PDB file of C-alpha atoms in Angstrom:
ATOM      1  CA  UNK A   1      29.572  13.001   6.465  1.00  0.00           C
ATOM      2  CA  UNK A   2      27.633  14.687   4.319  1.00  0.00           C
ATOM      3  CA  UNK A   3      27.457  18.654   4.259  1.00  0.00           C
ATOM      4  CA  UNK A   4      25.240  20.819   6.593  1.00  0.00           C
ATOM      5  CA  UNK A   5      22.727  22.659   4.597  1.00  0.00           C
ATOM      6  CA  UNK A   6      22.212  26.049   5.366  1.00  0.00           C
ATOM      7  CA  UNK A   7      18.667  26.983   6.690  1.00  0.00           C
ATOM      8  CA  UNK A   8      16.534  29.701   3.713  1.00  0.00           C
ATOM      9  CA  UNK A   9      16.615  32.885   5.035  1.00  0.00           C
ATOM     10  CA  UNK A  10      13.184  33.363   2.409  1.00  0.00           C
ATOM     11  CA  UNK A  11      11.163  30.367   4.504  1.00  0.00           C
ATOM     12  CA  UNK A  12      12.272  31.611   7.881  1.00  0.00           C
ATOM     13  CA  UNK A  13      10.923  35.253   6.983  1.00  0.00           C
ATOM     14  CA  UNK A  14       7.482  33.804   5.406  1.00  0.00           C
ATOM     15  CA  UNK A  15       7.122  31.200   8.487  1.00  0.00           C
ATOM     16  CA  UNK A  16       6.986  34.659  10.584  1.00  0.00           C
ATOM     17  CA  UNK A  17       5.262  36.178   8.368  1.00  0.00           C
ATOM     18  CA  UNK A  18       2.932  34.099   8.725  1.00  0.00           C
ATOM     19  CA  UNK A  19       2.868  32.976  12.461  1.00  0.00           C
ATOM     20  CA  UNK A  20       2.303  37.259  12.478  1.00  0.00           C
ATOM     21  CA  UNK A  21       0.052  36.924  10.276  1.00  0.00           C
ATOM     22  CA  UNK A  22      -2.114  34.159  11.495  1.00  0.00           C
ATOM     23  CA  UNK A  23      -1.774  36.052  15.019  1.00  0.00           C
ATOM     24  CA  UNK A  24      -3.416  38.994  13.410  1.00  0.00           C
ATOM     25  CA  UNK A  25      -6.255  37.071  12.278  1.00  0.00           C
ATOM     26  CA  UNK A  26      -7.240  35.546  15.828  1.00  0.00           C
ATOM     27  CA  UNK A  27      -7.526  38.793  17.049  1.00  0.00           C
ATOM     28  CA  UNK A  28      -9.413  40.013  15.048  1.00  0.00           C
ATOM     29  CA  UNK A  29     -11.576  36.385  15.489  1.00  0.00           C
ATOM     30  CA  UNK A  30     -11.740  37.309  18.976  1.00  0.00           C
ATOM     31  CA  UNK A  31     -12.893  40.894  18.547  1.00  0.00           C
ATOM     32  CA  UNK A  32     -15.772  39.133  16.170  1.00  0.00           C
ATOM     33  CA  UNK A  33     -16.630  37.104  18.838  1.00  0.00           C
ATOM     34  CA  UNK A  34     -16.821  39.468  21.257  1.00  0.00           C
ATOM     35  CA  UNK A  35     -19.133  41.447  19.041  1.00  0.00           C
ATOM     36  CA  UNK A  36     -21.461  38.700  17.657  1.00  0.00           C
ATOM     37  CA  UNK A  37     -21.348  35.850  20.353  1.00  0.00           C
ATOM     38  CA  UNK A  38     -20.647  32.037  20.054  1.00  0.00           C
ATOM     39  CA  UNK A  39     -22.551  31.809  16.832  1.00  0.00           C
ATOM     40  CA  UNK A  40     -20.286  33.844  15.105  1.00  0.00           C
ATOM     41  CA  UNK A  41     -19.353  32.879  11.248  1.00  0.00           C
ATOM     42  CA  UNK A  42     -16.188  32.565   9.129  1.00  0.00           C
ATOM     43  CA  UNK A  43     -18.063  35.953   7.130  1.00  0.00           C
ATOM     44  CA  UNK A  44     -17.770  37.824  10.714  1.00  0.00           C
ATOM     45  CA  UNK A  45     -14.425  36.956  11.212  1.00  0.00           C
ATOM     46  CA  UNK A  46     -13.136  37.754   7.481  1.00  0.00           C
ATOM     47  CA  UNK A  47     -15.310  40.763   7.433  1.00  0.00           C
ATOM     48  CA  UNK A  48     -12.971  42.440  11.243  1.00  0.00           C
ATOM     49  CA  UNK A  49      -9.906  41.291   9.572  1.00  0.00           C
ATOM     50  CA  UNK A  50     -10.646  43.076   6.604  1.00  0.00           C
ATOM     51  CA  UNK A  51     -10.053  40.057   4.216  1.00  0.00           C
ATOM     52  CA  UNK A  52     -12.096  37.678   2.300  1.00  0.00           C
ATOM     53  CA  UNK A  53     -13.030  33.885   3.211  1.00  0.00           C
ATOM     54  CA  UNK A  54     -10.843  32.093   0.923  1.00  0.00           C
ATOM     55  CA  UNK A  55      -7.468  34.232   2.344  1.00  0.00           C
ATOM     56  CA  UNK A  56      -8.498  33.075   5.634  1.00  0.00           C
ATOM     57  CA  UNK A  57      -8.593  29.766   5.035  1.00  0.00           C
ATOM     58  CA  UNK A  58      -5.124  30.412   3.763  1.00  0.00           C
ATOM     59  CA  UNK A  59      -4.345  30.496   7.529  1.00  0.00           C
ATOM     60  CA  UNK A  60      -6.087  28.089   8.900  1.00  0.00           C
ATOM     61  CA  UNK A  61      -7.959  24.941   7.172  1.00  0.00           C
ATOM     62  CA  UNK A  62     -11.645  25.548   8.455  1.00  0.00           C
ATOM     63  CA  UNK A  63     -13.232  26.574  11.442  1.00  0.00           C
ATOM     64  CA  UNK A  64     -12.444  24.011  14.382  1.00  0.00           C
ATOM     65  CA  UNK A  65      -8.644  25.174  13.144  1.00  0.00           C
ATOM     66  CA  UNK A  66      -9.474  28.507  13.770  1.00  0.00           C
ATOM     67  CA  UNK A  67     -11.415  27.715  16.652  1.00  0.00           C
ATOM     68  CA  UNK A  68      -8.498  25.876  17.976  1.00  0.00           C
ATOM     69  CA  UNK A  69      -6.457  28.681  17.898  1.00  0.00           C
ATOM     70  CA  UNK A  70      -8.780  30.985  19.926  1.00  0.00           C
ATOM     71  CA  UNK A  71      -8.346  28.601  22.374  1.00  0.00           C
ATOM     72  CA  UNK A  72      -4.690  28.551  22.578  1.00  0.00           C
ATOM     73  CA  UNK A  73      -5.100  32.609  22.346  1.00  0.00           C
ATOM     74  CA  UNK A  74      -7.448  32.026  25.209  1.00  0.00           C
ATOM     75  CA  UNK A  75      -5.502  29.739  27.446  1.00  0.00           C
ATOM     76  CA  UNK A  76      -2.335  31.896  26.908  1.00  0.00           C
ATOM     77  CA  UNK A  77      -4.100  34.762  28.612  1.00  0.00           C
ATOM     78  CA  UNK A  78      -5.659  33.215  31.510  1.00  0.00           C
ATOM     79  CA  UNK A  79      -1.952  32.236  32.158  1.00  0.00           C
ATOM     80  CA  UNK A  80      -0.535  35.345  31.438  1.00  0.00           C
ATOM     81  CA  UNK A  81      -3.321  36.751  34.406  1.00  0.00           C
ATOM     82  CA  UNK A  82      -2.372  33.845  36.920  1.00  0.00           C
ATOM     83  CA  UNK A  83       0.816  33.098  36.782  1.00  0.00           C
ATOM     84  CA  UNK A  84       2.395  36.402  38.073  1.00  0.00           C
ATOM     85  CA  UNK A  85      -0.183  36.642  40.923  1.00  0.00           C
ATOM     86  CA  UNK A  86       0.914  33.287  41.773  1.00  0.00           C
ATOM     87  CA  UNK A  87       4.464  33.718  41.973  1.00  0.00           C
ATOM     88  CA  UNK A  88       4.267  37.140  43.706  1.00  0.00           C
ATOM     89  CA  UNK A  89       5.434  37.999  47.285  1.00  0.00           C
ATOM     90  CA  UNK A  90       2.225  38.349  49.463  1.00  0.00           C
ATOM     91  CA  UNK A  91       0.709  35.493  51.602  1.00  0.00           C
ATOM     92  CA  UNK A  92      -0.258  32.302  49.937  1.00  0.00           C
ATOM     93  CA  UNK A  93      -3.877  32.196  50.639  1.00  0.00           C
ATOM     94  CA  UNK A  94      -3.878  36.208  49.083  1.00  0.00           C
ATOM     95  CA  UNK A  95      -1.935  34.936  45.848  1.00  0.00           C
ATOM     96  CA  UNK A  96      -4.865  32.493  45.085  1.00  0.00           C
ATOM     97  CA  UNK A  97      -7.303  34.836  45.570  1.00  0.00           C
ATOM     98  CA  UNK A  98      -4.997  37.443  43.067  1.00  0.00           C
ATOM     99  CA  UNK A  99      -5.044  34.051  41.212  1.00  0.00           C
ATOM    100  CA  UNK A 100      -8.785  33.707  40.910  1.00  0.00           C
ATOM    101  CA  UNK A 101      -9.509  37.362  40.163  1.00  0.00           C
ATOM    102  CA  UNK A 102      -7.301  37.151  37.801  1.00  0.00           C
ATOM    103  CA  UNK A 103      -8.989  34.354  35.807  1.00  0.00           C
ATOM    104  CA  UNK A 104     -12.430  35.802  36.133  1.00  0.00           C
ATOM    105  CA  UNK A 105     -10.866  38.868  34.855  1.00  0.00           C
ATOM    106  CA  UNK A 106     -10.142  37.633  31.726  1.00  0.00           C
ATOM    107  CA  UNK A 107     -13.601  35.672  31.254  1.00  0.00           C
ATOM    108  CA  UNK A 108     -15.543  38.582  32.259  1.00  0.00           C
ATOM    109  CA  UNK A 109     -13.044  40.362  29.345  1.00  0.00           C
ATOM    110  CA  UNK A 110     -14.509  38.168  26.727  1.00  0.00           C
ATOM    111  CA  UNK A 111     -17.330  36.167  27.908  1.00  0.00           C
ATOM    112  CA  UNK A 112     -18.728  35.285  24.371  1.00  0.00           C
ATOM    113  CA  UNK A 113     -14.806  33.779  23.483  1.00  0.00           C
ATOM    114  CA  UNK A 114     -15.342  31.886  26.530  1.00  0.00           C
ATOM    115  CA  UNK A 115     -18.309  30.376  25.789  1.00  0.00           C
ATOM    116  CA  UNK A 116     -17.872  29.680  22.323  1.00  0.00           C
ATOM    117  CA  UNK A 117     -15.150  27.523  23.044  1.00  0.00           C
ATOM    118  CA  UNK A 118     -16.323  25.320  25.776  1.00  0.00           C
ATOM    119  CA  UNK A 119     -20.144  25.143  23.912  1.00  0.00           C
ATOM    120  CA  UNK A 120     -18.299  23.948  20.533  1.00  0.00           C
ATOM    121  CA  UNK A 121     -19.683  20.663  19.114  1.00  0.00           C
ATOM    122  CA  UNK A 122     -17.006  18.256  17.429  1.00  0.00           C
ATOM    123  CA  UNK A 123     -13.256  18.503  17.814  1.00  0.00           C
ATOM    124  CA  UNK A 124     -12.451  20.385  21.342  1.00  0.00           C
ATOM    125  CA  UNK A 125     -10.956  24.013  20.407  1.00  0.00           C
ATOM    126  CA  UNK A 126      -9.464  24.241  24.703  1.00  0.00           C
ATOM    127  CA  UNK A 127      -7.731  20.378  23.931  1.00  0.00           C
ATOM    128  CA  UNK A 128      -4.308  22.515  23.530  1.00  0.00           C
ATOM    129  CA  UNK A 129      -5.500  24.967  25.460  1.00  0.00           C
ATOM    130  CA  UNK A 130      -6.097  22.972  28.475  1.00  0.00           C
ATOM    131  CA  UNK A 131      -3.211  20.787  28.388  1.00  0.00           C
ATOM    132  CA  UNK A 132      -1.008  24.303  28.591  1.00  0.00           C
ATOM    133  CA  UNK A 133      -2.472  25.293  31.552  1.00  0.00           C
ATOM    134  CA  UNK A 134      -3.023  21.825  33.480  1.00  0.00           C
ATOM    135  CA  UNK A 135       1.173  21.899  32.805  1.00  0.00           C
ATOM    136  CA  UNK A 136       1.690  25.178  34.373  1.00  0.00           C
ATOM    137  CA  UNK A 137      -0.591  23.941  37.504  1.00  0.00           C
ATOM    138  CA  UNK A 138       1.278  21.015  37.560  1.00  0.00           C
ATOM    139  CA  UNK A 139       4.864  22.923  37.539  1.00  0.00           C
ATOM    140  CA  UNK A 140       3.743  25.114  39.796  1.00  0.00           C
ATOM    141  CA  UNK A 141       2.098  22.999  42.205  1.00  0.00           C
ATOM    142  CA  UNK A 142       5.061  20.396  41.958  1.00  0.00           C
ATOM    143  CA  UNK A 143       7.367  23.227  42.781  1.00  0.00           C
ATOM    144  CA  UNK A 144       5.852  24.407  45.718  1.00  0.00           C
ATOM    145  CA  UNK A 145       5.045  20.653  47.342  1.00  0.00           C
ATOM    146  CA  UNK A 146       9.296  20.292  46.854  1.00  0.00           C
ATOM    147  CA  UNK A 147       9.671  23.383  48.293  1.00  0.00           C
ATOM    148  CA  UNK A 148       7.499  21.818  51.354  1.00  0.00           C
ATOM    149  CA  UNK A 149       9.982  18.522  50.959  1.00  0.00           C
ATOM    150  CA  UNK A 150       6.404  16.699  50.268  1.00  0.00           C
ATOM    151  CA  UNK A 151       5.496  13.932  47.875  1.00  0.00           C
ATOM    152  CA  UNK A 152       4.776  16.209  44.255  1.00  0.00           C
ATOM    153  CA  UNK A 153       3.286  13.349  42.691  1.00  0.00           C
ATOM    154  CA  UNK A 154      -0.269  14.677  43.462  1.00  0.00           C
ATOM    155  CA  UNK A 155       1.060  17.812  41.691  1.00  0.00           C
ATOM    156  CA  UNK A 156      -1.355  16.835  38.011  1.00  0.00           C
ATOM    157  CA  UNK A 157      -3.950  14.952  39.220  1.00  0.00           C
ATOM    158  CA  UNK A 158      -4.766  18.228  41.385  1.00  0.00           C
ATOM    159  CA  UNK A 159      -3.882  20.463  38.527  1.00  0.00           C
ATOM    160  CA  UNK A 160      -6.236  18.492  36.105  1.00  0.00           C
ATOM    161  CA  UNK A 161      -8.894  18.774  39.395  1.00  0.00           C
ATOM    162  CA  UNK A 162      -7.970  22.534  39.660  1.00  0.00           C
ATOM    163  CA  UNK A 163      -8.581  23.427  35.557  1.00  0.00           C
ATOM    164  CA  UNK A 164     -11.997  21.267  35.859  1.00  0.00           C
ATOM    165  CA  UNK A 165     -13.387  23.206  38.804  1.00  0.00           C
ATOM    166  CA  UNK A 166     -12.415  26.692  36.737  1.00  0.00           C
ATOM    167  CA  UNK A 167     -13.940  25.677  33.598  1.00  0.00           C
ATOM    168  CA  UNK A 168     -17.376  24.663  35.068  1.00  0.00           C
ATOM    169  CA  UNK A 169     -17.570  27.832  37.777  1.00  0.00           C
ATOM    170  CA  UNK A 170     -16.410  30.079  34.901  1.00  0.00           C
ATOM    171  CA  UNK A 171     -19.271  28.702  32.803  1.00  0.00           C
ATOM    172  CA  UNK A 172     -21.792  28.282  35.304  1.00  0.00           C
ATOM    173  CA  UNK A 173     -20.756  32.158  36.633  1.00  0.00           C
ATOM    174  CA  UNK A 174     -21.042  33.494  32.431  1.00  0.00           C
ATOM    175  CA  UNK A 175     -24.210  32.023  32.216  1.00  0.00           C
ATOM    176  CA  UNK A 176     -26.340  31.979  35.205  1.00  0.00           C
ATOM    177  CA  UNK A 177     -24.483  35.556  36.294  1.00  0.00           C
ATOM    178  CA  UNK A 178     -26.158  34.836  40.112  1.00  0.00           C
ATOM    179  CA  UNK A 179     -23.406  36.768  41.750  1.00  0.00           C
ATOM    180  CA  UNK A 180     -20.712  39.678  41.199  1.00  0.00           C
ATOM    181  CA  UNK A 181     -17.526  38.365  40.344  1.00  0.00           C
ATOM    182  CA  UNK A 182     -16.153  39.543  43.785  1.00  0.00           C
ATOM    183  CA  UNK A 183     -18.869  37.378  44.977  1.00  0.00           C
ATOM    184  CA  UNK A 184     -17.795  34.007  43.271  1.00  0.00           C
ATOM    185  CA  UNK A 185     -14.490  35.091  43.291  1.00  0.00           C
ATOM    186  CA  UNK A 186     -14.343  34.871  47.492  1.00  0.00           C
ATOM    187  CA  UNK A 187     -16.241  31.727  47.291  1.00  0.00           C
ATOM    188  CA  UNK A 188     -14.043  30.121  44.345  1.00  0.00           C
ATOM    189  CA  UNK A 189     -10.599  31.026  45.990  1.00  0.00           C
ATOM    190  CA  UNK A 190     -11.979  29.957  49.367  1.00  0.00           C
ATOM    191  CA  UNK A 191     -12.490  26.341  47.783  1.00  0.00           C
ATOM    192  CA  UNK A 192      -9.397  26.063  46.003  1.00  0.00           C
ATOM    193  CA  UNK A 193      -7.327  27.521  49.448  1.00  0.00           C
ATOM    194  CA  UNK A 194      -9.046  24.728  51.377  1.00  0.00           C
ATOM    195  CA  UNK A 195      -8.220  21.939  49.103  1.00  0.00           C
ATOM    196  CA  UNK A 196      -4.460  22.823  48.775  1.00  0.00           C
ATOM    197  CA  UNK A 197      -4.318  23.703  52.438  1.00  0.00           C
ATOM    198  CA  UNK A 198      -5.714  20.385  53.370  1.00  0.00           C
ATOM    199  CA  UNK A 199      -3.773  18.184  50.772  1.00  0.00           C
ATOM    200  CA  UNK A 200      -0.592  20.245  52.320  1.00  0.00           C
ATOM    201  CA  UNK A 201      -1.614  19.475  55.811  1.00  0.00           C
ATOM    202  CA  UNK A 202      -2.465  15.962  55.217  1.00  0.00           C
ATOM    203  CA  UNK A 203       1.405  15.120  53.850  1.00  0.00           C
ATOM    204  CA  UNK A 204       2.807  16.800  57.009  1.00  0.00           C
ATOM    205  CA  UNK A 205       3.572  20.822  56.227  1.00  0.00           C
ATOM    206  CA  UNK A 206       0.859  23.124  56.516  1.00  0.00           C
ATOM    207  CA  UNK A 207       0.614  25.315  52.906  1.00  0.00           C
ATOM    208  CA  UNK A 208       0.932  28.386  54.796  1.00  0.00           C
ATOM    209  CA  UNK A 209       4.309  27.449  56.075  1.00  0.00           C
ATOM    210  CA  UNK A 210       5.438  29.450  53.224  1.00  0.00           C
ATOM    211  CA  UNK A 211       4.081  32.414  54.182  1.00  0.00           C
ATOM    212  CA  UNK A 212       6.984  32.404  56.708  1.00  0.00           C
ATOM    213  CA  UNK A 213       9.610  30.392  54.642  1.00  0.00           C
ATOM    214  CA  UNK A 214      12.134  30.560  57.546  1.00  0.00           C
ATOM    215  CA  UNK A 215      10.039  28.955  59.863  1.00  0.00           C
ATOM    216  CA  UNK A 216       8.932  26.648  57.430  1.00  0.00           C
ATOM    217  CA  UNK A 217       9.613  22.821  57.868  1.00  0.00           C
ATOM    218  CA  UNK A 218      12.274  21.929  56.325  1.00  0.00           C
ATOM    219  CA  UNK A 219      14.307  17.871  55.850  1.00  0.00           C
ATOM    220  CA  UNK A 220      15.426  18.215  59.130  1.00  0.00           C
ATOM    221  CA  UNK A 221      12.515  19.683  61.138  1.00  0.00           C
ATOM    222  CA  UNK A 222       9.322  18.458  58.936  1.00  0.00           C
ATOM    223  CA  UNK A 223       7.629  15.985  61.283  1.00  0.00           C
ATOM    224  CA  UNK A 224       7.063  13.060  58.718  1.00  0.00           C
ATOM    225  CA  UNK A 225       4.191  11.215  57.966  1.00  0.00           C
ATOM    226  CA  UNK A 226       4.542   7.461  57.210  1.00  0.00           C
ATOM    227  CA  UNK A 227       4.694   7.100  53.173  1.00  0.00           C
ATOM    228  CA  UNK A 228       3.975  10.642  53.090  1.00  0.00           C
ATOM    229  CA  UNK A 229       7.416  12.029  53.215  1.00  0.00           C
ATOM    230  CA  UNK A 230       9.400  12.501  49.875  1.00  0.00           C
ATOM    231  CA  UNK A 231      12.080  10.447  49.790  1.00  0.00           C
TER     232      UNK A 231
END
């Protein structure tokens, strides 16, 4: 059996080092964003993080990399925003409305990040981004469907469903700016509420059953549906 080779304490410090570093220079990407808009350049960005081209590029291999990481930056906040308001205490229907505000929160935060990344020609910069958070949906959703003692397998094609409709409103809402955010924030909570609330009721258990999660239906007192019910 051969030996174990011990791990270089020298490449563990560089690869954080440089995971640091590289974190550095996204922010700093984002605050050139921010400042200059989707048609930012690599010169913007190297000129906020106070280094030249060719040291970014150390980082990252050319601009859809870069680009790629905003959008893991990005995705990582949304969640950050969502998540908690999701998994708080206070009626269901309220958390997705915290949910939603939440969201719009951090798009009305950096509006030009947003649209830079889902206006980008070529190689998708969200891809990672949006796989992230269509997994957290899904865990999320899938939890709360078991915790109904409903069929989860809907749980990611309505998380896939629920990222789409957030990614087009979001844009539409940057863009068009039609309405406060209070204003498509009732409207976009009220949609998203309705669906789940429906899907819920459909497989049996109303959503809002766990508003009151002692009352709520549980594998003894759920009235089934036929090939609803999880086995």
């Amino acid at each position: 059996m051969a030996p174990k080779v011990k791990g270089d304490g020298r490449t563990t410090r560089w690869d954080a080092h440089r995971d640091q570093r590289r974190a550095e220079l996204v922010q700093a990407a984002v605050r050139a964003i921010d400042q200059h808009g989707p048609d930012v350049t690599i010169a913007d960005i190297a000129a906020e993080a106070g280094v030249s081209k060719p040291v970014l590029y150390r980082y990252f291999t050319d601009k859809d990399q870069l680009h790629a990481a905003v959008g893991r930056w990005g995705a990582d906040e949304v969640l950050a925003g969502m998540l908690p308001a999701l998994r708080g205490d206070a009626p269901v229907r309220e958390r997705v409305a915290r949910a939603v505000d939440a969201y719009l929160t951090t798009l009305e935060e950096h509006p030009q990040v947003f649209l830079l990344l889902v206006r980008h020609r070529g190689s998708d910069p969200l891809a990672d981004g949006k796989a992230t958070i269509a997994a957290a949906f899904t865990r999320f959703l899938g939890d709360t469907l078991r915790e109904l003692d409903v069929d989860a397998a809907g749980a990611e094609p309505w998380a896939q469903g629920l990222l789409g409709l957030g990614l087009s409103t979001g844009e539409w809402w940057l863009e068009r700016r039609t309405m406060s955010k209070a204003a498509v924030g009732r409207y976009l909570s009220a949609f998203v509420w309705h669906a789940l609330e429906g899907a819920a009721s459909e497989l049996g258990v109303p959503l809002s059953a766990l508003d009151h999660p002692s009352a709520a239906p549980g594998p003894s007192r759920a009235t089934p549906i036929r090939g609803r019910k999880r086995p």
